[in-house]
Every structure is written in structure tokens, then in C-alpha cells.
mmCIF file of C-alpha atoms in Angstrom:
data_model
loop_
_atom_site.group_PDB
_atom_site.id
_atom_site.type_symbol
_atom_site.label_atom_id
_atom_site.label_comp_id
_atom_site.label_asym_id
_atom_site.label_seq_id
_atom_site.Cartn_x
_atom_site.Cartn_y
_atom_site.Cartn_z
ATOM 1 C CA MET A 28 -101.982 117.094 -74.846
ATOM 2 C CA THR A 29 -98.066 117.084 -72.963
ATOM 3 C CA THR A 30 -98.203 112.946 -73.192
ATOM 4 C CA TRP A 31 -96.794 113.231 -68.942
ATOM 5 C CA LEU A 32 -99.894 115.073 -67.852
ATOM 6 C CA ALA A 33 -102.476 112.638 -70.317
ATOM 7 C CA ALA A 34 -100.102 109.877 -68.696
ATOM 8 C CA LEU A 35 -100.321 110.966 -64.603
ATOM 9 C CA ARG A 36 -104.697 111.919 -65.374
ATOM 10 C CA LYS A 37 -104.732 107.752 -66.650
ATOM 11 C CA MET A 38 -102.426 106.837 -64.044
ATOM 12 C CA GLN A 39 -104.343 108.073 -61.166
ATOM 13 C CA GLU A 40 -107.955 107.374 -62.544
ATOM 14 C CA THR A 41 -106.063 103.985 -62.025
ATOM 15 C CA ALA A 42 -104.478 104.083 -59.282
ATOM 16 C CA THR A 43 -101.449 103.565 -60.450
ATOM 17 C CA PRO A 44 -98.474 104.848 -58.311
ATOM 18 C CA ALA A 45 -95.998 107.357 -60.193
ATOM 19 C CA VAL A 46 -92.873 108.749 -59.935
ATOM 20 C CA LEU A 47 -92.927 112.982 -61.938
ATOM 21 C CA VAL A 48 -88.878 113.516 -62.646
ATOM 22 C CA THR A 49 -88.066 117.903 -63.758
ATOM 23 C CA VAL A 50 -84.996 119.504 -65.418
ATOM 24 C CA ALA A 51 -84.564 121.193 -62.351
ATOM 25 C CA GLN A 52 -81.992 123.088 -63.139
ATOM 26 C CA ILE A 53 -78.629 123.049 -65.048
ATOM 27 C CA GLN A 54 -74.850 124.049 -65.529
ATOM 28 C CA GLY A 55 -73.055 123.840 -68.853
ATOM 29 C CA SER A 56 -74.094 121.190 -71.566
ATOM 30 C CA THR A 57 -77.871 119.244 -71.764
ATOM 31 C CA PRO A 58 -79.602 117.335 -73.367
ATOM 32 C CA ARG A 59 -82.234 118.985 -72.288
ATOM 33 C CA GLU A 60 -84.037 122.358 -70.899
ATOM 34 C CA PRO A 61 -85.655 123.230 -66.912
ATOM 35 C CA GLY A 62 -89.334 122.050 -67.238
ATOM 36 C CA ALA A 63 -88.524 118.788 -68.687
ATOM 37 C CA ARG A 64 -91.005 116.017 -67.265
ATOM 38 C CA MET A 65 -91.255 112.760 -67.506
ATOM 39 C CA LEU A 66 -93.542 110.538 -66.066
ATOM 40 C CA TYR A 67 -92.574 106.945 -64.615
ATOM 41 C CA THR A 68 -94.640 103.746 -63.063
ATOM 42 C CA ALA A 69 -93.001 100.467 -62.488
ATOM 43 C CA ASP A 70 -94.047 99.207 -65.562
ATOM 44 C CA ASP A 71 -94.139 102.696 -67.921
ATOM 45 C CA GLN A 72 -92.265 106.355 -68.776
ATOM 46 C CA PHE A 73 -93.605 108.609 -70.973
ATOM 47 C CA ASP A 74 -91.840 111.364 -72.508
ATOM 48 C CA THR A 75 -88.949 112.377 -72.127
ATOM 49 C CA ILE A 76 -85.513 114.613 -70.601
ATOM 50 C CA GLY A 77 -83.247 113.767 -73.139
ATOM 51 C CA GLY A 78 -82.290 110.092 -73.097
ATOM 52 C CA GLY A 79 -79.815 107.883 -72.823
ATOM 53 C CA HIS A 80 -77.993 106.822 -68.656
ATOM 54 C CA LEU A 81 -79.466 110.071 -67.689
ATOM 55 C CA GLU A 82 -82.784 108.783 -68.311
ATOM 56 C CA TRP A 83 -81.939 105.453 -67.177
ATOM 57 C CA ARG A 84 -80.528 106.534 -63.616
ATOM 58 C CA ALA A 85 -83.915 108.597 -63.620
ATOM 59 C CA ALA A 86 -85.560 105.314 -63.927
ATOM 60 C CA GLN A 87 -83.736 103.727 -61.226
ATOM 61 C CA ILE A 88 -84.441 106.582 -58.580
ATOM 62 C CA ALA A 89 -87.732 107.079 -59.984
ATOM 63 C CA ARG A 90 -89.082 103.937 -59.123
ATOM 64 C CA ALA A 91 -86.712 102.868 -55.976
ATOM 65 C CA MET A 92 -89.320 105.840 -54.306
ATOM 66 C CA LEU A 93 -92.181 103.730 -55.790
ATOM 67 C CA SER A 94 -91.095 100.762 -53.937
ATOM 68 C CA GLY A 95 -90.166 103.477 -51.144
ATOM 69 C CA GLU A 96 -86.457 103.255 -51.349
ATOM 70 C CA ALA A 97 -85.501 106.998 -51.364
ATOM 71 C CA GLY A 98 -85.470 109.545 -50.474
ATOM 72 C CA GLU A 99 -85.478 112.369 -47.812
ATOM 73 C CA LEU A 100 -88.741 113.047 -47.158
ATOM 74 C CA PRO A 101 -89.505 109.018 -48.260
ATOM 75 C CA GLY A 102 -91.798 107.414 -51.536
ATOM 76 C CA GLN A 103 -92.429 111.656 -51.819
ATOM 77 C CA ARG A 104 -89.645 113.826 -52.883
ATOM 78 C CA ARG A 105 -85.490 113.887 -53.976
ATOM 79 C CA LEU A 106 -83.131 115.961 -55.728
ATOM 80 C CA GLU A 107 -80.752 114.941 -57.707
ATOM 81 C CA ARG A 108 -77.053 115.878 -58.911
ATOM 82 C CA ILE A 109 -76.437 114.030 -61.679
ATOM 83 C CA ALA A 110 -73.635 114.695 -63.849
ATOM 84 C CA LEU A 111 -73.445 114.081 -67.908
ATOM 85 C CA GLY A 112 -69.587 112.253 -67.992
ATOM 86 C CA PRO A 113 -67.618 109.737 -68.665
ATOM 87 C CA SER A 114 -69.502 107.394 -64.944
ATOM 88 C CA LEU A 115 -73.103 108.283 -66.959
ATOM 89 C CA GLY A 116 -71.566 107.206 -70.101
ATOM 90 C CA GLN A 117 -71.944 110.489 -71.051
ATOM 91 C CA CYS A 118 -70.296 113.170 -72.909
ATOM 92 C CA CYS A 119 -71.884 116.262 -72.685
ATOM 93 C CA GLY A 120 -69.942 117.541 -69.764
ATOM 94 C CA GLY A 121 -72.766 118.959 -67.795
ATOM 95 C CA VAL A 122 -74.132 118.615 -64.619
ATOM 96 C CA VAL A 123 -78.527 118.510 -64.475
ATOM 97 C CA PHE A 124 -80.451 118.731 -60.970
ATOM 98 C CA LEU A 125 -83.610 116.742 -61.243
ATOM 99 C CA CYS A 126 -86.603 117.354 -59.334
ATOM 100 C CA PHE A 127 -88.533 113.186 -57.891
ATOM 101 C CA GLU A 128 -92.576 113.296 -56.933
ATOM 102 C CA ARG A 129 -94.405 111.093 -56.476
ATOM 103 C CA VAL A 130 -97.454 111.792 -57.000
ATOM 104 C CA ALA A 131 -101.107 111.239 -55.163
ATOM 105 C CA CYS A 132 -103.315 108.963 -57.008
ATOM 106 C CA ASP A 133 -106.704 110.352 -54.878
ATOM 107 C CA ALA A 134 -109.490 112.554 -56.051
ATOM 108 C CA THR A 135 -107.121 115.708 -54.323
ATOM 109 C CA GLY A 136 -103.808 115.136 -56.872
ATOM 110 C CA MET A 137 -106.370 114.339 -60.628
ATOM 111 C CA THR A 138 -108.144 117.642 -59.582
ATOM 112 C CA THR A 139 -104.698 119.755 -59.495
ATOM 113 C CA TRP A 140 -103.396 117.878 -62.426
ATOM 114 C CA GLN A 141 -107.135 118.811 -64.787
ATOM 115 C CA GLU A 142 -107.254 122.167 -63.246
ATOM 116 C CA LEU A 143 -102.672 122.768 -64.614
ATOM 117 C CA GLU A 144 -104.211 121.461 -67.616
ATOM 118 C CA GLN A 145 -107.821 123.270 -68.123
ATOM 119 C CA SER A 146 -105.415 126.514 -67.530
ATOM 120 C CA TRP A 147 -102.974 125.233 -70.268
ATOM 121 C CA SER A 148 -106.504 125.437 -72.345
ATOM 122 C CA SER A 149 -107.378 128.267 -72.021
ATOM 123 C CA GLY A 150 -103.787 130.330 -72.930
ATOM 124 C CA ASN A 151 -102.640 130.348 -69.239
ATOM 125 C CA ASP A 152 -99.138 129.692 -67.112
ATOM 126 C CA LEU A 153 -98.930 128.091 -64.345
ATOM 127 C CA TRP A 154 -95.887 128.663 -61.526
ATOM 128 C CA ARG A 155 -95.898 124.598 -59.970
ATOM 129 C CA ALA A 156 -94.010 125.944 -55.974
ATOM 130 C CA LEU A 157 -93.041 122.363 -54.835
ATOM 131 C CA PRO A 158 -91.313 121.786 -52.149
ATOM 132 C CA LEU A 159 -88.564 119.738 -51.245
ATOM 133 C CA ASP A 160 -87.602 119.260 -48.188
ATOM 134 C CA HIS A 161 -91.155 120.054 -46.242
ATOM 135 C CA THR A 162 -93.931 118.731 -45.913
ATOM 136 C CA ASP A 163 -96.351 122.222 -47.785
ATOM 137 C CA PRO A 164 -98.455 121.728 -50.377
ATOM 138 C CA LEU A 165 -98.036 122.395 -53.377
ATOM 139 C CA GLN A 166 -98.817 125.264 -54.851
ATOM 140 C CA LEU A 167 -100.576 126.191 -58.494
ATOM 141 C CA ILE A 168 -99.974 129.761 -59.217
ATOM 142 C CA GLU A 169 -101.306 131.863 -62.356
ATOM 143 C CA THR A 170 -98.155 134.296 -62.889
ATOM 144 C CA ASP A 171 -101.276 136.558 -64.355
ATOM 145 C CA GLY A 172 -103.707 139.137 -61.437
ATOM 146 C CA GLU A 173 -103.744 141.767 -59.401
ATOM 147 C CA ALA A 174 -101.883 139.958 -56.384
ATOM 148 C CA CYS A 175 -100.108 137.947 -55.247
ATOM 149 C CA GLN A 176 -102.144 136.015 -52.260
ATOM 150 C CA LEU A 177 -100.297 132.721 -51.264
ATOM 151 C CA ASP A 178 -103.372 130.888 -49.075
ATOM 152 C CA GLY A 179 -101.904 129.260 -45.232
ATOM 153 C CA PRO A 180 -99.281 130.085 -43.079
ATOM 154 C CA ASP A 181 -96.201 132.043 -44.786
ATOM 155 C CA HIS A 182 -94.655 129.972 -47.241
ATOM 156 C CA GLY A 183 -92.064 132.561 -47.543
ATOM 157 C CA LEU A 184 -91.696 132.032 -51.144
ATOM 158 C CA PRO A 185 -90.543 135.486 -52.682
ATOM 159 C CA VAL A 186 -92.412 137.599 -55.180
ATOM 160 C CA GLU A 187 -90.492 139.426 -57.341
ATOM 161 C CA THR A 188 -89.245 136.192 -58.631
ATOM 162 C CA LEU A 189 -92.376 134.421 -58.906
ATOM 163 C CA ARG A 190 -92.742 137.703 -61.113
ATOM 164 C CA ASN A 191 -89.822 138.011 -63.337
ATOM 165 C CA THR A 192 -88.087 134.993 -64.049
ATOM 166 C CA ARG A 193 -89.109 132.682 -66.526
ATOM 167 C CA GLN A 194 -87.563 129.170 -66.661
ATOM 168 C CA THR A 195 -88.515 126.637 -64.195
ATOM 169 C CA HIS A 196 -85.411 126.683 -61.604
ATOM 170 C CA LEU A 197 -83.864 125.957 -57.892
ATOM 171 C CA LEU A 198 -84.113 128.137 -54.957
ATOM 172 C CA ARG A 199 -84.052 129.350 -50.911
ATOM 173 C CA ASP A 200 -87.380 130.811 -49.484
ATOM 174 C CA ARG A 201 -86.707 133.006 -46.480
ATOM 175 C CA HIS A 202 -86.593 130.302 -43.923
ATOM 176 C CA GLY A 203 -83.835 128.863 -45.516
ATOM 177 C CA ARG A 204 -85.699 125.858 -47.667
ATOM 178 C CA ARG A 205 -85.959 124.199 -50.782
ATOM 179 C CA TRP A 206 -88.572 124.747 -53.133
ATOM 180 C CA LEU A 207 -88.506 123.759 -57.054
ATOM 181 C CA LEU A 208 -90.339 125.774 -59.190
ATOM 182 C CA ASP A 209 -91.601 125.075 -62.088
ATOM 183 C CA LEU A 210 -92.917 127.352 -65.477
ATOM 184 C CA CYS A 211 -95.225 125.244 -66.655
ATOM 185 C CA ARG A 212 -96.327 127.349 -69.474
ATOM 186 C CA ALA A 213 -99.555 127.470 -71.550
ATOM 187 C CA HIS A 214 -100.492 126.029 -75.293
ATOM 188 C CA GLN A 215 -100.879 129.334 -75.770
ATOM 189 C CA PRO A 216 -101.192 129.543 -79.721
ATOM 190 C CA GLN A 217 -103.943 128.994 -80.885
ATOM 191 C CA VAL A 218 -103.779 128.352 -84.393
ATOM 192 C CA VAL A 219 -107.440 127.959 -86.037
ATOM 193 C CA LEU A 220 -107.119 125.273 -88.837
ATOM 194 C CA PHE A 221 -109.232 125.020 -92.286
ATOM 195 C CA GLY A 222 -109.998 121.936 -93.119
ATOM 196 C CA ALA A 223 -109.915 118.389 -92.356
ATOM 197 C CA GLY A 224 -109.183 116.423 -95.663
ATOM 198 C CA HIS A 225 -105.768 114.626 -96.610
ATOM 199 C CA VAL A 226 -102.925 117.812 -94.794
ATOM 200 C CA GLY A 227 -105.313 118.891 -92.740
ATOM 201 C CA ALA A 228 -105.003 115.534 -90.525
ATOM 202 C CA ALA A 229 -101.324 115.860 -90.748
ATOM 203 C CA ILE A 230 -100.303 118.711 -89.590
ATOM 204 C CA VAL A 231 -103.361 118.371 -86.598
ATOM 205 C CA LYS A 232 -101.513 115.290 -85.440
ATOM 206 C CA VAL A 233 -97.669 117.023 -85.425
ATOM 207 C CA LEU A 234 -99.383 119.640 -83.775
ATOM 208 C CA ALA A 235 -100.822 117.898 -80.870
ATOM 209 C CA ASN A 236 -97.431 117.610 -79.476
ATOM 210 C CA LEU A 237 -96.489 120.669 -79.292
ATOM 211 C CA PRO A 238 -97.636 123.519 -76.367
ATOM 212 C CA CYS A 239 -100.080 125.109 -79.069
ATOM 213 C CA ARG A 240 -103.992 125.512 -79.186
ATOM 214 C CA VAL A 241 -105.826 124.151 -82.214
ATOM 215 C CA LEU A 242 -109.435 125.182 -83.207
ATOM 216 C CA TRP A 243 -110.608 122.697 -86.210
ATOM 217 C CA VAL A 244 -112.926 123.390 -87.836
ATOM 218 C CA ASP A 245 -114.558 121.967 -90.877
ATOM 219 C CA GLU A 246 -118.201 121.144 -92.814
ATOM 220 C CA ARG A 247 -118.047 117.779 -93.272
ATOM 221 C CA GLU A 248 -117.992 116.172 -89.440
ATOM 222 C CA GLU A 249 -117.519 112.902 -89.939
ATOM 223 C CA MET A 250 -113.741 113.850 -91.375
ATOM 224 C CA PHE A 251 -112.912 114.514 -88.205
ATOM 225 C CA PRO A 252 -110.938 111.811 -85.788
ATOM 226 C CA ALA A 253 -112.523 110.319 -82.588
ATOM 227 C CA ASP A 254 -109.810 110.429 -80.020
ATOM 228 C CA LEU A 255 -108.309 113.918 -80.138
ATOM 229 C CA PRO A 256 -105.940 114.835 -77.813
ATOM 230 C CA ALA A 257 -107.653 118.825 -75.280
ATOM 231 C CA GLN A 258 -105.520 121.179 -76.522
ATOM 232 C CA VAL A 259 -108.200 120.182 -80.211
ATOM 233 C CA SER A 260 -111.153 121.712 -80.259
ATOM 234 C CA ILE A 261 -113.502 121.050 -83.601
ATOM 235 C CA GLU A 262 -115.736 122.746 -84.865
ATOM 236 C CA ALA A 263 -118.343 120.972 -87.886
ATOM 237 C CA THR A 264 -120.027 123.561 -89.136
ATOM 238 C CA ASP A 265 -121.943 124.914 -92.281
ATOM 239 C CA VAL A 266 -121.044 128.051 -91.989
ATOM 240 C CA PRO A 267 -117.083 127.775 -91.299
ATOM 241 C CA ASN A 268 -117.287 131.733 -92.091
ATOM 242 C CA ALA A 269 -118.314 132.807 -88.246
ATOM 243 C CA ALA A 270 -115.626 130.005 -87.159
ATOM 244 C CA VAL A 271 -112.894 133.537 -88.194
ATOM 245 C CA ASP A 272 -115.265 135.308 -85.283
ATOM 246 C CA MET A 273 -114.736 132.418 -82.836
ATOM 247 C CA ALA A 274 -110.991 133.093 -82.579
ATOM 248 C CA GLU A 275 -109.130 134.518 -80.050
ATOM 249 C CA PRO A 276 -107.399 137.788 -80.763
ATOM 250 C CA GLY A 277 -103.753 136.687 -81.852
ATOM 251 C CA ALA A 278 -104.402 133.027 -83.977
ATOM 252 C CA TYR A 279 -102.703 131.793 -86.420
ATOM 253 C CA TYR A 280 -104.712 130.996 -88.795
ATOM 254 C CA LEU A 281 -104.728 128.352 -91.240
ATOM 255 C CA VAL A 282 -106.728 127.548 -94.441
ATOM 256 C CA MET A 283 -106.770 124.322 -96.341
ATOM 257 C CA THR A 284 -110.545 123.737 -97.362
ATOM 258 C CA HIS A 285 -112.690 120.923 -100.380
ATOM 259 C CA SER A 286 -113.407 124.740 -101.911
ATOM 260 C CA HIS A 287 -111.792 127.622 -104.003
ATOM 261 C CA ALA A 288 -114.336 129.218 -103.640
ATOM 262 C CA LEU A 289 -114.408 128.334 -99.690
ATOM 263 C CA ASP A 290 -111.066 129.474 -99.084
ATOM 264 C CA GLN A 291 -111.422 133.269 -100.646
ATOM 265 C CA GLN A 292 -114.185 133.263 -97.919
ATOM 266 C CA LEU A 293 -112.594 132.640 -94.899
ATOM 267 C CA THR A 294 -109.171 134.698 -96.627
ATOM 268 C CA GLU A 295 -111.362 137.846 -97.501
ATOM 269 C CA ARG A 296 -113.323 137.574 -93.478
ATOM 270 C CA ILE A 297 -109.430 136.531 -92.109
ATOM 271 C CA LEU A 298 -108.356 139.321 -93.812
ATOM 272 C CA LYS A 299 -111.367 141.805 -91.700
ATOM 273 C CA ARG A 300 -108.792 141.222 -88.218
ATOM 274 C CA GLU A 301 -106.349 142.698 -87.990
ATOM 275 C CA ASP A 302 -105.940 140.976 -85.296
ATOM 276 C CA GLY A 303 -104.500 138.328 -85.885
ATOM 277 C CA ALA A 304 -101.421 136.744 -85.546
ATOM 278 C CA TRP A 305 -100.214 135.393 -89.158
ATOM 279 C CA PHE A 306 -102.578 133.603 -91.573
ATOM 280 C CA GLY A 307 -101.157 130.297 -94.225
ATOM 281 C CA LEU A 308 -103.012 129.540 -97.227
ATOM 282 C CA ILE A 309 -102.339 126.820 -99.135
ATOM 283 C CA GLY A 310 -101.684 126.365 -103.191
ATOM 284 C CA SER A 311 -98.818 127.726 -105.999
ATOM 285 C CA TYR A 312 -98.409 130.821 -106.760
ATOM 286 C CA THR A 313 -100.759 131.065 -109.090
ATOM 287 C CA LYS A 314 -103.844 130.916 -106.032
ATOM 288 C CA ARG A 315 -101.775 133.107 -104.622
ATOM 289 C CA LYS A 316 -102.060 135.519 -108.018
ATOM 290 C CA GLN A 317 -105.238 134.537 -108.418
ATOM 291 C CA PHE A 318 -106.954 135.425 -104.845
ATOM 292 C CA GLU A 319 -104.984 138.574 -104.676
ATOM 293 C CA HIS A 320 -107.170 139.457 -107.905
ATOM 294 C CA ARG A 321 -110.024 138.733 -106.978
ATOM 295 C CA LEU A 322 -109.829 140.268 -102.983
ATOM 296 C CA ALA A 323 -108.274 143.889 -104.802
ATOM 297 C CA GLU A 324 -111.462 144.232 -107.218
ATOM 298 C CA ARG A 325 -113.266 143.905 -103.828
ATOM 299 C CA GLY A 326 -111.776 146.908 -102.363
ATOM 300 C CA PHE A 327 -108.442 144.334 -100.279
ATOM 301 C CA ASN A 328 -105.088 146.636 -100.173
ATOM 302 C CA ALA A 329 -102.129 146.203 -100.323
ATOM 303 C CA ALA A 330 -101.019 145.591 -96.530
ATOM 304 C CA GLN A 331 -103.935 143.193 -96.085
ATOM 305 C CA LEU A 332 -103.075 140.825 -99.012
ATOM 306 C CA GLU A 333 -98.911 141.441 -97.892
ATOM 307 C CA ARG A 334 -101.312 139.547 -95.214
ATOM 308 C CA ILE A 335 -101.498 136.507 -96.738
ATOM 309 C CA THR A 336 -98.462 133.989 -96.384
ATOM 310 C CA CYS A 337 -99.245 131.550 -99.595
ATOM 311 C CA PRO A 338 -96.732 128.615 -100.582
ATOM 312 C CA ILE A 339 -96.770 127.338 -97.005
ATOM 313 C CA GLY A 340 -94.503 125.857 -95.215
ATOM 314 C CA ILE A 341 -90.153 126.230 -94.343
ATOM 315 C CA PRO A 342 -88.123 126.610 -97.499
ATOM 316 C CA GLY A 343 -85.618 123.726 -98.768
ATOM 317 C CA ILE A 344 -89.189 121.529 -97.337
ATOM 318 C CA TYR A 345 -90.506 120.372 -101.558
ATOM 319 C CA GLY A 346 -92.033 116.457 -100.803
ATOM 320 C CA LYS A 347 -96.357 117.184 -101.693
ATOM 321 C CA GLU A 348 -97.375 114.604 -99.225
ATOM 322 C CA PRO A 349 -100.004 115.058 -97.104
ATOM 323 C CA SER A 350 -96.856 114.581 -94.019
ATOM 324 C CA SER A 351 -93.849 116.776 -95.732
ATOM 325 C CA ILE A 352 -96.305 119.680 -96.121
ATOM 326 C CA ALA A 353 -97.632 118.657 -92.431
ATOM 327 C CA ILE A 354 -93.305 119.185 -90.968
ATOM 328 C CA ALA A 355 -93.758 121.810 -93.327
ATOM 329 C CA VAL A 356 -96.409 124.703 -91.808
ATOM 330 C CA VAL A 357 -95.216 123.396 -88.448
ATOM 331 C CA ALA A 358 -92.498 124.425 -88.789
ATOM 332 C CA GLN A 359 -92.835 127.740 -90.082
ATOM 333 C CA LEU A 360 -95.225 128.457 -86.839
ATOM 334 C CA MET A 361 -92.814 126.998 -84.740
ATOM 335 C CA GLN A 362 -90.149 130.159 -86.025
ATOM 336 C CA LEU A 363 -92.891 132.393 -85.824
ATOM 337 C CA TRP A 364 -93.441 131.075 -81.859
ATOM 338 C CA GLU A 365 -89.879 131.335 -81.442
ATOM 339 C CA LEU A 366 -89.654 134.272 -81.628
ATOM 340 C CA ARG A 367 -93.005 135.535 -80.068
ATOM 341 C CA PHE A 368 -93.501 133.107 -77.643
ATOM 342 C CA THR A 369 -90.007 132.866 -75.943
ATOM 343 C CA GLN A 370 -90.038 136.936 -75.503
ATOM 344 C CA PRO A 371 -89.397 137.370 -70.858
ATOM 345 C CA LYS A 372 -93.170 138.664 -69.967
ATOM 346 C CA PRO A 373 -93.027 142.302 -68.687
ATOM 347 C CA LYS A 374 -92.532 143.448 -65.301
ATOM 348 C CA GLY A 375 -94.945 143.923 -62.761
ATOM 349 C CA VAL A 376 -97.338 141.251 -63.598
ATOM 350 C CA THR A 377 -98.247 139.805 -60.303
ATOM 351 C CA PRO A 378 -98.840 136.188 -60.003
ATOM 352 C CA SER A 379 -102.772 134.881 -57.832
ATOM 353 C CA LEU A 380 -102.957 131.670 -56.407
ATOM 354 C CA VAL A 381 -105.575 129.467 -57.701
ATOM 355 C CA THR A 382 -105.071 126.813 -55.828
ATOM 356 C CA HIS A 383 -102.426 124.134 -53.546
ATOM 357 C CA ALA A 384 -104.528 120.955 -54.061
ATOM 358 C CA LEU A 385 -102.087 118.614 -54.231
ATOM 359 C CA ASP A 386 -99.972 117.656 -50.913
ATOM 360 C CA GLY A 387 -96.968 115.354 -51.981
ATOM 361 C CA ARG A 388 -98.015 111.815 -51.227
ATOM 362 C CA GLY A 389 -98.850 109.072 -53.096
#
């Protein structure tokens, strides 16, 4: 779960006023990318937009909004241009445009953020189309679908931009009004992890801070921690092999159970699926050779055996502590995801409306 979204839901459960700050656009060298977000309340802050004096200045503006002291739409939305130069005590040299929005603390606002969370957990990207200098409601718009149908009046949003742009940015609609188009990327890769031991738990702890979804499988229900983020689901089952069939096409498999015999069974089941993106098996080169020999005797060919990554983890990290293994393995996954999920989607995919439930008033 992204920290700002988890915190926002808790704020709304307690009706605590909050301001969401989004990096809307950048020029030159900046500490964070468009779409980075941070949540402020009167007393706390969650996530980061780059640290240092930039966040200090953002906190000043956000808390002024919470007290009703700033904004073209008082207490609601505001766009600020902040130069990262000597006057701010930073030397990046770039410019950051920050969007500030006071989020609704009512049931309607809660529904909107829950819908965003559900969409992410299902692997679907969303646009948050937020008006900056007019009072039209916020739009949540799926990036996939048959047609772009924005409920209510004609908002003037350019459909082609929604179809083809893959980054948070600012724009003016055909009426000349400013919008923040904030691309909320889904927890797209699915990781299916077998094994709730020390290493598995350490890996899940790291993955919980990244935009992915985890299906965590083990026979021993008591091994799973009680409090897990929404993007991690558990499958406590006596037949973990069946969980292989539950995985989505394009899943990333990690096998690290308490039993080498079970590891081999899972390996066979995973290799029989031809739609996996990657398969990692914990163990040494000796374990790999033993598995390859046994699997070849069972009829698996060289191309199938080549799909096994064992040992796992990026080169150069050799510690055997669970935390060291977790860092090495998650870094390996991130390298794969950078190649697969940072590429633009094919053109011609038309957005469809999900909802427009939040009007931005707190």
C-alpha cells in the first residue's frame, strides 16, 4: 500500500482535514518525478516529494490551506511554482510545480479513495483529472475501455491526451481552464510468493512499499503476520500447488518453501504454465543442477529449464541474512519491471469513466 493513500483513508475515517500535494510538472533537475505525492495534516506528513526545503515550503502552503489562509479557491486547490535554487536552500537547479488539494473528509471522499485503491489492486491505471481554477468535480478515469464518456457537462478534456500520455502533467482544456491530469499507476506486476519463512517475510516487507500486488502462499497459516497492506493477499492452503493456477498471466513467481520436495512440485507446476513473466527459485547452483536433472527425467526440455532463475538476486549482494536476500531479490524484480512496465502502452486505447465522486471541498 502506498503510504499516502493508507494515511488518507485513516484521516477520512477520523474526519481529520488533510491536503494532498502532487508533483504536477517539472523543469530541469528535480528530486522527484511527476506524480510523486505527499499528504499533510496539521500535525503529520506521509510519503515524500523530495525532502529538504522543498517539503518545508510545501508544508507551509498545505497548512495555510488547512487553516483557510491560501488558494484561489480558498481551502481547496492551489498550484505553486517552486524554483529549487539558492533562495530555497537547494542546488538542484530545476523547477517543481506542486498541486495542493484539500481532500474531502466525508463519505463521498472515502468512496473515491477506496475506488482508487480497488482499481490499483486489480491492476488498472487511473487518471485523476482535477480542476485547478474552477469547481467542476474531480474525475476518476480508467485508461482502458471502449469509450471515453465523462458524466455531466462537457469538461473540455482532450481525449487524445488521456489515451496517449503516460505521465502526470498540467494542461488547459479547450475552454482555457487548468487541470491536473494525475496518472495513478496501478499495482501492476503480480508476485506469487511461496513460503512464509524468514526470507519470504522479509521480501514481502520490502514489496509492500512498491507498486505491485503479492499473492503469498504457505501451508502454515500461523506464519502469516496479522496486519498486511491491502496489496498483499494470503493463501493458507494444504495444496499450495493449486495456487499456481490462481496466478494471473504475466505473474512473477518466487519459490522458497520449507521443503525441497515442495519446491520441486511447484517448479514443475510453474514451468507447465507458459504465460509467466519470470520464475525465481531460492537456492544454490547445486540445487539448480539437481532440479534440472530431475525435471529432465520427467520430460521437461532445455527451453523450459532455462526459465528457472536460481540462484536469485542481483550480483554483488552476497549476504545471507533474510534482509540482504530480500534487497537483492526485490532489486532483481525492479530491474525486470523497469523494462516491462515503464514502456508506453499502445496507442488507440480509449479511457472510460469510472466515477467523479470528489469535488475537492474539505
